[in-house]
mmCIF file of C-alpha atoms in Angstrom:
data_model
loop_
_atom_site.group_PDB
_atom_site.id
_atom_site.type_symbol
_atom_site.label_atom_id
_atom_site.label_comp_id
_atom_site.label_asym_id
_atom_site.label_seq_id
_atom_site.Cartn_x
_atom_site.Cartn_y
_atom_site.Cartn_z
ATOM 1 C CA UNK A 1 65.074 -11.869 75.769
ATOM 2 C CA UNK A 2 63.656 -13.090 72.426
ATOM 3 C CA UNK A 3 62.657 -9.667 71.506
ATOM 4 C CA UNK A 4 66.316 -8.825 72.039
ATOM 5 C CA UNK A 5 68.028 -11.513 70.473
ATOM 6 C CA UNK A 6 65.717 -10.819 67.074
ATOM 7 C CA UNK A 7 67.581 -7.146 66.974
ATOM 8 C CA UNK A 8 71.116 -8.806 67.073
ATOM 9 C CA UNK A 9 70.409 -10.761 64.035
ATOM 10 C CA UNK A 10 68.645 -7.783 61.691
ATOM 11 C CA UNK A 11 71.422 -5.683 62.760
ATOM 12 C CA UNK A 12 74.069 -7.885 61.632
ATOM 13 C CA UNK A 13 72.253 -9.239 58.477
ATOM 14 C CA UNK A 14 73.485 -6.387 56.357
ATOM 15 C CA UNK A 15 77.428 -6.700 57.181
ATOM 16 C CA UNK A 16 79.314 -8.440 55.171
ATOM 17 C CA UNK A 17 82.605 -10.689 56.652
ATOM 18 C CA UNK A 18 85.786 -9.089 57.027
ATOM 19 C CA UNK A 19 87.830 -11.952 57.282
ATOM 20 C CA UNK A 20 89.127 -14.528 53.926
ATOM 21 C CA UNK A 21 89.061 -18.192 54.158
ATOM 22 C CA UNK A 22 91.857 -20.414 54.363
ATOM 23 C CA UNK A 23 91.640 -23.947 53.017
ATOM 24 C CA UNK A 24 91.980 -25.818 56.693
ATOM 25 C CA UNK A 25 89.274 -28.623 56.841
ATOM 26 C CA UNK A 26 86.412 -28.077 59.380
ATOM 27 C CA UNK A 27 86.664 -29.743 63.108
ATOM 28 C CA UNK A 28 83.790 -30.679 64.908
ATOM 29 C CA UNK A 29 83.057 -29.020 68.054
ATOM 30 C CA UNK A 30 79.913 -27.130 70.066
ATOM 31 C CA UNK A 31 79.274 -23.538 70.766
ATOM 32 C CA UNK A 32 76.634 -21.454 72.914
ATOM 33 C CA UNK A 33 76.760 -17.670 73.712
ATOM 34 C CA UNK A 34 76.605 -14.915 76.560
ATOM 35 C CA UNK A 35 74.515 -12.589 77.684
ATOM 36 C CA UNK A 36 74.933 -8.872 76.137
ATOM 37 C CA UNK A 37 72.644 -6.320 76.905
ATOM 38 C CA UNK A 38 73.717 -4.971 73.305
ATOM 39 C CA UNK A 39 74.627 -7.808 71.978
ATOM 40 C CA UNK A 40 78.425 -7.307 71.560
ATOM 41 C CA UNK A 41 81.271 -8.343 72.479
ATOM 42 C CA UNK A 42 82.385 -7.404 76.069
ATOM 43 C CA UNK A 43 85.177 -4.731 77.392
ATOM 44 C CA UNK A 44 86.413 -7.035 80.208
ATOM 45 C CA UNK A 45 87.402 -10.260 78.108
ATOM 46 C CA UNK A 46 90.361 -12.212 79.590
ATOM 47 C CA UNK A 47 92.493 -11.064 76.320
ATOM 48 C CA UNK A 48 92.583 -7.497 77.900
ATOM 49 C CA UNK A 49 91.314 -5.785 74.628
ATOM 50 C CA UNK A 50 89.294 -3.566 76.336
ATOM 51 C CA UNK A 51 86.583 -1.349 74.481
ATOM 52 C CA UNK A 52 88.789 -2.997 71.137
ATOM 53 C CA UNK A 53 87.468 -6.471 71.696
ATOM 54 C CA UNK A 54 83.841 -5.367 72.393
ATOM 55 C CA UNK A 55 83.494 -3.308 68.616
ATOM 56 C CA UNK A 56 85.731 -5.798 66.293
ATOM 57 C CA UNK A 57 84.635 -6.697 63.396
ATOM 58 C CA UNK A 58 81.186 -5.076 64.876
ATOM 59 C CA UNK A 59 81.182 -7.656 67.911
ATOM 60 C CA UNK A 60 81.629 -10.565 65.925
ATOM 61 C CA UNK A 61 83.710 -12.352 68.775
ATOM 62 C CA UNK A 62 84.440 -14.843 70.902
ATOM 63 C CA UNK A 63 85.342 -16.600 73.814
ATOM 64 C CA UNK A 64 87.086 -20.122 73.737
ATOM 65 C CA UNK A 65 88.229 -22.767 76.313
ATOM 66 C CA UNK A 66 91.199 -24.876 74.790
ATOM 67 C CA UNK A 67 91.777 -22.474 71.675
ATOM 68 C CA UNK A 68 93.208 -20.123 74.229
ATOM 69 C CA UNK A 69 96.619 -21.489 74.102
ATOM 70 C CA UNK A 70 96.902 -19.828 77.255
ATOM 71 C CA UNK A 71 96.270 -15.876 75.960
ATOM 72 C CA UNK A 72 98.281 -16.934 72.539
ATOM 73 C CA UNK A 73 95.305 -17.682 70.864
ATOM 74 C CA UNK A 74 93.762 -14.262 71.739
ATOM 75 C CA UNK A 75 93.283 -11.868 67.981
ATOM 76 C CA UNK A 76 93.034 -15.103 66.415
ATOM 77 C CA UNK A 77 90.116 -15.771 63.744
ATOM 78 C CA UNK A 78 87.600 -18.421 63.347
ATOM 79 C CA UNK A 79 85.026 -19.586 60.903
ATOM 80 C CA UNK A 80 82.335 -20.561 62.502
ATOM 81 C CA UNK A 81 78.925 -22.716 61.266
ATOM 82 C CA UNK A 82 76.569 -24.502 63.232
ATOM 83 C CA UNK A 83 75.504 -27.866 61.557
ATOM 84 C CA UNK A 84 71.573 -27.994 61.463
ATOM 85 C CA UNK A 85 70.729 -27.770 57.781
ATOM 86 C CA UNK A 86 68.010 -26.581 58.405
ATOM 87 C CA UNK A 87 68.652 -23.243 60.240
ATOM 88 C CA UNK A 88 72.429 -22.725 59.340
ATOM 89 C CA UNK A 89 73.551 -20.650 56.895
ATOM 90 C CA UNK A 90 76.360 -22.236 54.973
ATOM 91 C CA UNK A 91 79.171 -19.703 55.577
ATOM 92 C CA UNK A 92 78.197 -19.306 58.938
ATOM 93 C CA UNK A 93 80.348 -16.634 60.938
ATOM 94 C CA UNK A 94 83.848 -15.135 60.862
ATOM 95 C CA UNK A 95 85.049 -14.375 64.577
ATOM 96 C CA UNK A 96 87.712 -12.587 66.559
ATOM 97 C CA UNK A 97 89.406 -14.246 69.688
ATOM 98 C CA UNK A 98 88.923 -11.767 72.440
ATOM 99 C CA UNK A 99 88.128 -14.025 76.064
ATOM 100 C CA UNK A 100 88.103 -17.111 77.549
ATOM 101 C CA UNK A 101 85.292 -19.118 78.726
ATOM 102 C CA UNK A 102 84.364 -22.819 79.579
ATOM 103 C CA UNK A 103 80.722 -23.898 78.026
ATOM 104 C CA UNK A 104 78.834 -26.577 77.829
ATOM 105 C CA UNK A 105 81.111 -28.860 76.297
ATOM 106 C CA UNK A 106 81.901 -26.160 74.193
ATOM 107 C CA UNK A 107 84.768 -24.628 71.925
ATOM 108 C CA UNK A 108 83.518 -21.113 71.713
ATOM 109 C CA UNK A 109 81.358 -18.797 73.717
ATOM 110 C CA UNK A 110 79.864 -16.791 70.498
ATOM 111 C CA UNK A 111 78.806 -12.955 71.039
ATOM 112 C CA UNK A 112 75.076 -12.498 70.033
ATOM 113 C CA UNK A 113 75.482 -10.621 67.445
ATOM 114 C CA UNK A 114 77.890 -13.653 66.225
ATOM 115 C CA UNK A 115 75.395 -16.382 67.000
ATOM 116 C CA UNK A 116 72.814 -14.488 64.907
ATOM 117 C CA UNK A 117 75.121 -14.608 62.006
ATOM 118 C CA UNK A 118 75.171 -18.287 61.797
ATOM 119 C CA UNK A 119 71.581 -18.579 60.934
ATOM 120 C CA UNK A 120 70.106 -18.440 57.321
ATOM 121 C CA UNK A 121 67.575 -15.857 57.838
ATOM 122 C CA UNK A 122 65.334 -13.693 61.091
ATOM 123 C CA UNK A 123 63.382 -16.156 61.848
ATOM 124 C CA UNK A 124 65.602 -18.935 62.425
ATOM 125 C CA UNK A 125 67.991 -17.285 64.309
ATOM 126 C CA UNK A 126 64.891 -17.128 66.637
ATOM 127 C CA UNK A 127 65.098 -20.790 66.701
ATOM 128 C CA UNK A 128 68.594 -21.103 67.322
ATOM 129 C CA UNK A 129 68.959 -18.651 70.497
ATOM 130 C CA UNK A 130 66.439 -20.928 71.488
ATOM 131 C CA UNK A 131 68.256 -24.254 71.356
ATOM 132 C CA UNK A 132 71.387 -22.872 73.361
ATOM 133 C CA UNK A 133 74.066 -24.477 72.523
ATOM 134 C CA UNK A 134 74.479 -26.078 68.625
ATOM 135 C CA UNK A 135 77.278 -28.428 67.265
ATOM 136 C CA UNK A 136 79.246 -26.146 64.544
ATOM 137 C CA UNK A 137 82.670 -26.764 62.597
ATOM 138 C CA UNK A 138 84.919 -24.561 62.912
ATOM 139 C CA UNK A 139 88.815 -23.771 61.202
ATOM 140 C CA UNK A 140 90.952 -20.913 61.823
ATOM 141 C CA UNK A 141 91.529 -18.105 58.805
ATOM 142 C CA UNK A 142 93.347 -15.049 58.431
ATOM 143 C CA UNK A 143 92.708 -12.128 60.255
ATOM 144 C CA UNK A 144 92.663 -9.074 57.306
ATOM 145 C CA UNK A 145 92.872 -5.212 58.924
ATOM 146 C CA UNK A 146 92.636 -3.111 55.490
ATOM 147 C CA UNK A 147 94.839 -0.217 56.236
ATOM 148 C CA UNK A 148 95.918 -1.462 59.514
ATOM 149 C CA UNK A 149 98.950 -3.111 60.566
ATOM 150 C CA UNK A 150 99.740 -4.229 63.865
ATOM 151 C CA UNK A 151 99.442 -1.539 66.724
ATOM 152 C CA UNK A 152 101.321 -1.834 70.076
ATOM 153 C CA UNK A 153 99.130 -0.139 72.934
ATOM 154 C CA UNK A 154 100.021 0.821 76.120
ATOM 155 C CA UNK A 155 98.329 -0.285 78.791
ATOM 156 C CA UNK A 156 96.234 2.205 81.074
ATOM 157 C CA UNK A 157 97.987 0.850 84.312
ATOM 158 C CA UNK A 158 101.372 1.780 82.757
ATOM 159 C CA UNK A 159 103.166 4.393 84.442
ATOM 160 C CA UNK A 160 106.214 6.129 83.135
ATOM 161 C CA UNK A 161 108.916 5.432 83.226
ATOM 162 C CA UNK A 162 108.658 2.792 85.544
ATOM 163 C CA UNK A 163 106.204 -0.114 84.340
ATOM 164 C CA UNK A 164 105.318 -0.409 80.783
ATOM 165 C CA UNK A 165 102.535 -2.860 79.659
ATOM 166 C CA UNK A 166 101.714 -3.272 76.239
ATOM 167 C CA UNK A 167 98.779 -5.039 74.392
ATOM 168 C CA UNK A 168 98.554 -5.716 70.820
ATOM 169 C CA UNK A 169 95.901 -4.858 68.428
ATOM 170 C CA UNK A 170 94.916 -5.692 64.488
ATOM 171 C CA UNK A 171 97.208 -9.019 64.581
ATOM 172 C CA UNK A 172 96.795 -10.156 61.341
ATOM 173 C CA UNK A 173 96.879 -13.435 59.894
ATOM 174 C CA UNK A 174 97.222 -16.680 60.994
ATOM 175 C CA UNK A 175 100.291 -16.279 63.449
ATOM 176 C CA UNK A 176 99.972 -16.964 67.332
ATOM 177 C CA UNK A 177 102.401 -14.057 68.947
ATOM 178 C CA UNK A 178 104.477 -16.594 71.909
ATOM 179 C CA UNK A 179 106.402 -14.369 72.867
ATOM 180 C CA UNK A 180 106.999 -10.109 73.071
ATOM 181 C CA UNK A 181 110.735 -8.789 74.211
ATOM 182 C CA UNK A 182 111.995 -5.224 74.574
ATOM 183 C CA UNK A 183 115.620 -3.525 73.050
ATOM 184 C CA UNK A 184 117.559 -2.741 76.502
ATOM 185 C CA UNK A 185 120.233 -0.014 75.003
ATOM 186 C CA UNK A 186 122.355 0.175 77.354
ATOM 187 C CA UNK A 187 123.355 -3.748 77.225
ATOM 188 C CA UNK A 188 122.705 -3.669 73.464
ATOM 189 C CA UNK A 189 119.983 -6.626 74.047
ATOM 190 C CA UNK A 190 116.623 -7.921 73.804
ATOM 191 C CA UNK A 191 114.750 -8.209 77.347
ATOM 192 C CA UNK A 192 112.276 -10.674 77.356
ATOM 193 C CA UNK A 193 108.441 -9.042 78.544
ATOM 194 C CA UNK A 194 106.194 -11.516 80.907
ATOM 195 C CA UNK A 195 102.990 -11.902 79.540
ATOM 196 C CA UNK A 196 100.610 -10.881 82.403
ATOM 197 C CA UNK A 197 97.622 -12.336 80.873
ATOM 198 C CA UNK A 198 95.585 -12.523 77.166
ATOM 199 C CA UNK A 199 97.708 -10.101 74.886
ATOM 200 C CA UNK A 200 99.152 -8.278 77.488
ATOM 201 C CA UNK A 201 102.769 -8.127 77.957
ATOM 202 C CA UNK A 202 104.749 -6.127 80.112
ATOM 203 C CA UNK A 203 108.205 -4.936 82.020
ATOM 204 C CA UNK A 204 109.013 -3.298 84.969
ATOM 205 C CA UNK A 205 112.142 -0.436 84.808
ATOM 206 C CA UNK A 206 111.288 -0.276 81.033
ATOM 207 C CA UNK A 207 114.416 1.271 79.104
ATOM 208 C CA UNK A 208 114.160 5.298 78.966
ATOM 209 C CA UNK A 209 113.680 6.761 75.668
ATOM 210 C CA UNK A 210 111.791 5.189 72.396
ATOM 211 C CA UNK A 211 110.456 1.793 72.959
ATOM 212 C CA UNK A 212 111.544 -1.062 70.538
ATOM 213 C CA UNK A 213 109.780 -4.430 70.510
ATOM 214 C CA UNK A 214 110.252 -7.502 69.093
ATOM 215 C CA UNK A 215 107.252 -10.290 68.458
ATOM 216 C CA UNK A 216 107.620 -14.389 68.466
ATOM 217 C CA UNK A 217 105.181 -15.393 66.174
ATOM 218 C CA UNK A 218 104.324 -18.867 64.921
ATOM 219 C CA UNK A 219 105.231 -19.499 61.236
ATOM 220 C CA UNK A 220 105.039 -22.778 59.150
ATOM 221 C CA UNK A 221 105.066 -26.252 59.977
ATOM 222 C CA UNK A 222 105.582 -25.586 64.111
ATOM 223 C CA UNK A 223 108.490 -22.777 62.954
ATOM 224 C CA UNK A 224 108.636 -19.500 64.546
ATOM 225 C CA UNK A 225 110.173 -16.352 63.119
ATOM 226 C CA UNK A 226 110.863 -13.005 64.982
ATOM 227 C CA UNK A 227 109.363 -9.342 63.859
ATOM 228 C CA UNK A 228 111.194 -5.990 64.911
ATOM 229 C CA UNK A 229 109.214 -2.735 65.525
ATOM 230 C CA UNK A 230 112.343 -0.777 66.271
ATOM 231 C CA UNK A 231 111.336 2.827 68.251
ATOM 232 C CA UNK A 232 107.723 2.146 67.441
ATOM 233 C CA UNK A 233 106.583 3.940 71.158
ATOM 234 C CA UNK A 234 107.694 7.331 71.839
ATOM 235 C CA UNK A 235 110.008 7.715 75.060
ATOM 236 C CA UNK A 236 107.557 10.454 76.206
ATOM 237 C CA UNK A 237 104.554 7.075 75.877
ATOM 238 C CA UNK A 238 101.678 7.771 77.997
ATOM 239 C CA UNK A 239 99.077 5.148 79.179
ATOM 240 C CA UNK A 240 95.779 4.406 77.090
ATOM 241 C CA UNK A 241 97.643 5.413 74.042
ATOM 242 C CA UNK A 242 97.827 3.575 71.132
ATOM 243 C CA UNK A 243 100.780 3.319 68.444
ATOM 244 C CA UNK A 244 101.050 1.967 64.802
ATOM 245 C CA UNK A 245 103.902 -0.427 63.476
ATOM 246 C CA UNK A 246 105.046 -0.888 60.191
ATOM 247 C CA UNK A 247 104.917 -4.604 61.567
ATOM 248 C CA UNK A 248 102.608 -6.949 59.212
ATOM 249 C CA UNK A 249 101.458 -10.268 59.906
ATOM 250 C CA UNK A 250 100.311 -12.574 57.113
#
């Protein structure tokens, strides 16, 4: 495994984060990390990202226990640094919320690749895989998607027209999404979606034609504020398929 573990961190070392920092101060907490035969993320986290949430941010990810909000705090972003001085770098790692998992007295469950990243140099993050699990400090911080804004995808179980599930990808900054509804025409009102699990919302009998959404997101000071994609999915929508909004989260 050590052999293995080495590659993470030299393929990592030449990336550089894709994430800003916000001012938050630092808590105190623990973290460990998985098993990856590649040593990224994995395509069957609890958030239901799928293939997404193994690549972000090139498998920089992670699963937490009580940061999961249950499923709101999935696409949320974390910088992470373990504590030793003298095998941590100072920056440490910038992560993406993508599963769930209960550790060791732990707040996150880091992918290899995002373990690696915490140590100063090769050699040390030799030393680190081989402690296990490390006290870190951690705060949240933006999410930034150059280019990207948020992007509703439908769910491969989906089947039109009568269940749509939707998942959403590239949530950007610091905003937990609590709830998702859908525009019902014909009543001229907004249906509220369940959220079957993670980021995954959905609704049986979805209204025919283009699909309009509309996000709860958490704003300032324990406020919330509402975000409308109107006709951002295609009537003709087809499972698997993803679509872009002109939705931004800051």
């Amino acid at each position: 495994m050590g052999s293995a573990l080495f590659y993470c961190f030299l393929c990592v070392t030449g990336l550089l984060p894709a994430l800003s920092y916000s001012q938050d101060d630092f808590v105190c907490s623990r973290a460990t990390y998985y098993g990856s035969p590649d040593c990224y993320g994995t395509p069957t986290g609890a958030c239901g990202f799928g293939e997404y949430g193994r690549n972000i941010y090139d498998g920089h990810v992670s699963g937490v226990s009580k940061l999961w909000r249950d499923g709101s705090g999935c696409g949320a972003c974390y910088q992470v640094r373990c504590t030793n001085a003298e095998l941590c770098a100072e920056d440490g790692v910038n992560v993406v919320v993508t599963d769930h998992g209960e550790g060791d007295h732990t707040d996150f469950i880091l992918s290899p690749r995002a373990y690696a990243w915490m140590a100063k140099s090769n050699d040390k993050a030799e030393q680190l895989f081989a402690y296990g699990v490390v006290d870190v400090e951690f705060r949240r911080i933006p999410c930034r998607y150059p280019g990207t804004k948020t992007v509703f995808k439908v769910h491969e179980h989906s089947n039109n027209p009568n269940y749509l599930a939707i998942l959403i990808l590239y949530q950007a900054g610091k905003n937990d999404v609590l709830n998702m509804q859908i525009w019902q025409e014909d009543c001229k009102e907004w249906r509220s979606m369940r959220r079957v699990f993670g980021t995954v919302f959905d609704a049986e009998n979805p209204p025919r034609g283009p699909v309009s959404l509309r996000l709860q997101v958490t704003g300032s000071h324990g406020s919330y504020i509402w975000l409308e994609a109107w006709n951002v999915i295609p009537g003709d929508w087809k499972g698997g398929v993803a679509y872009q909004s002109d939705i931004e989260l800051h």
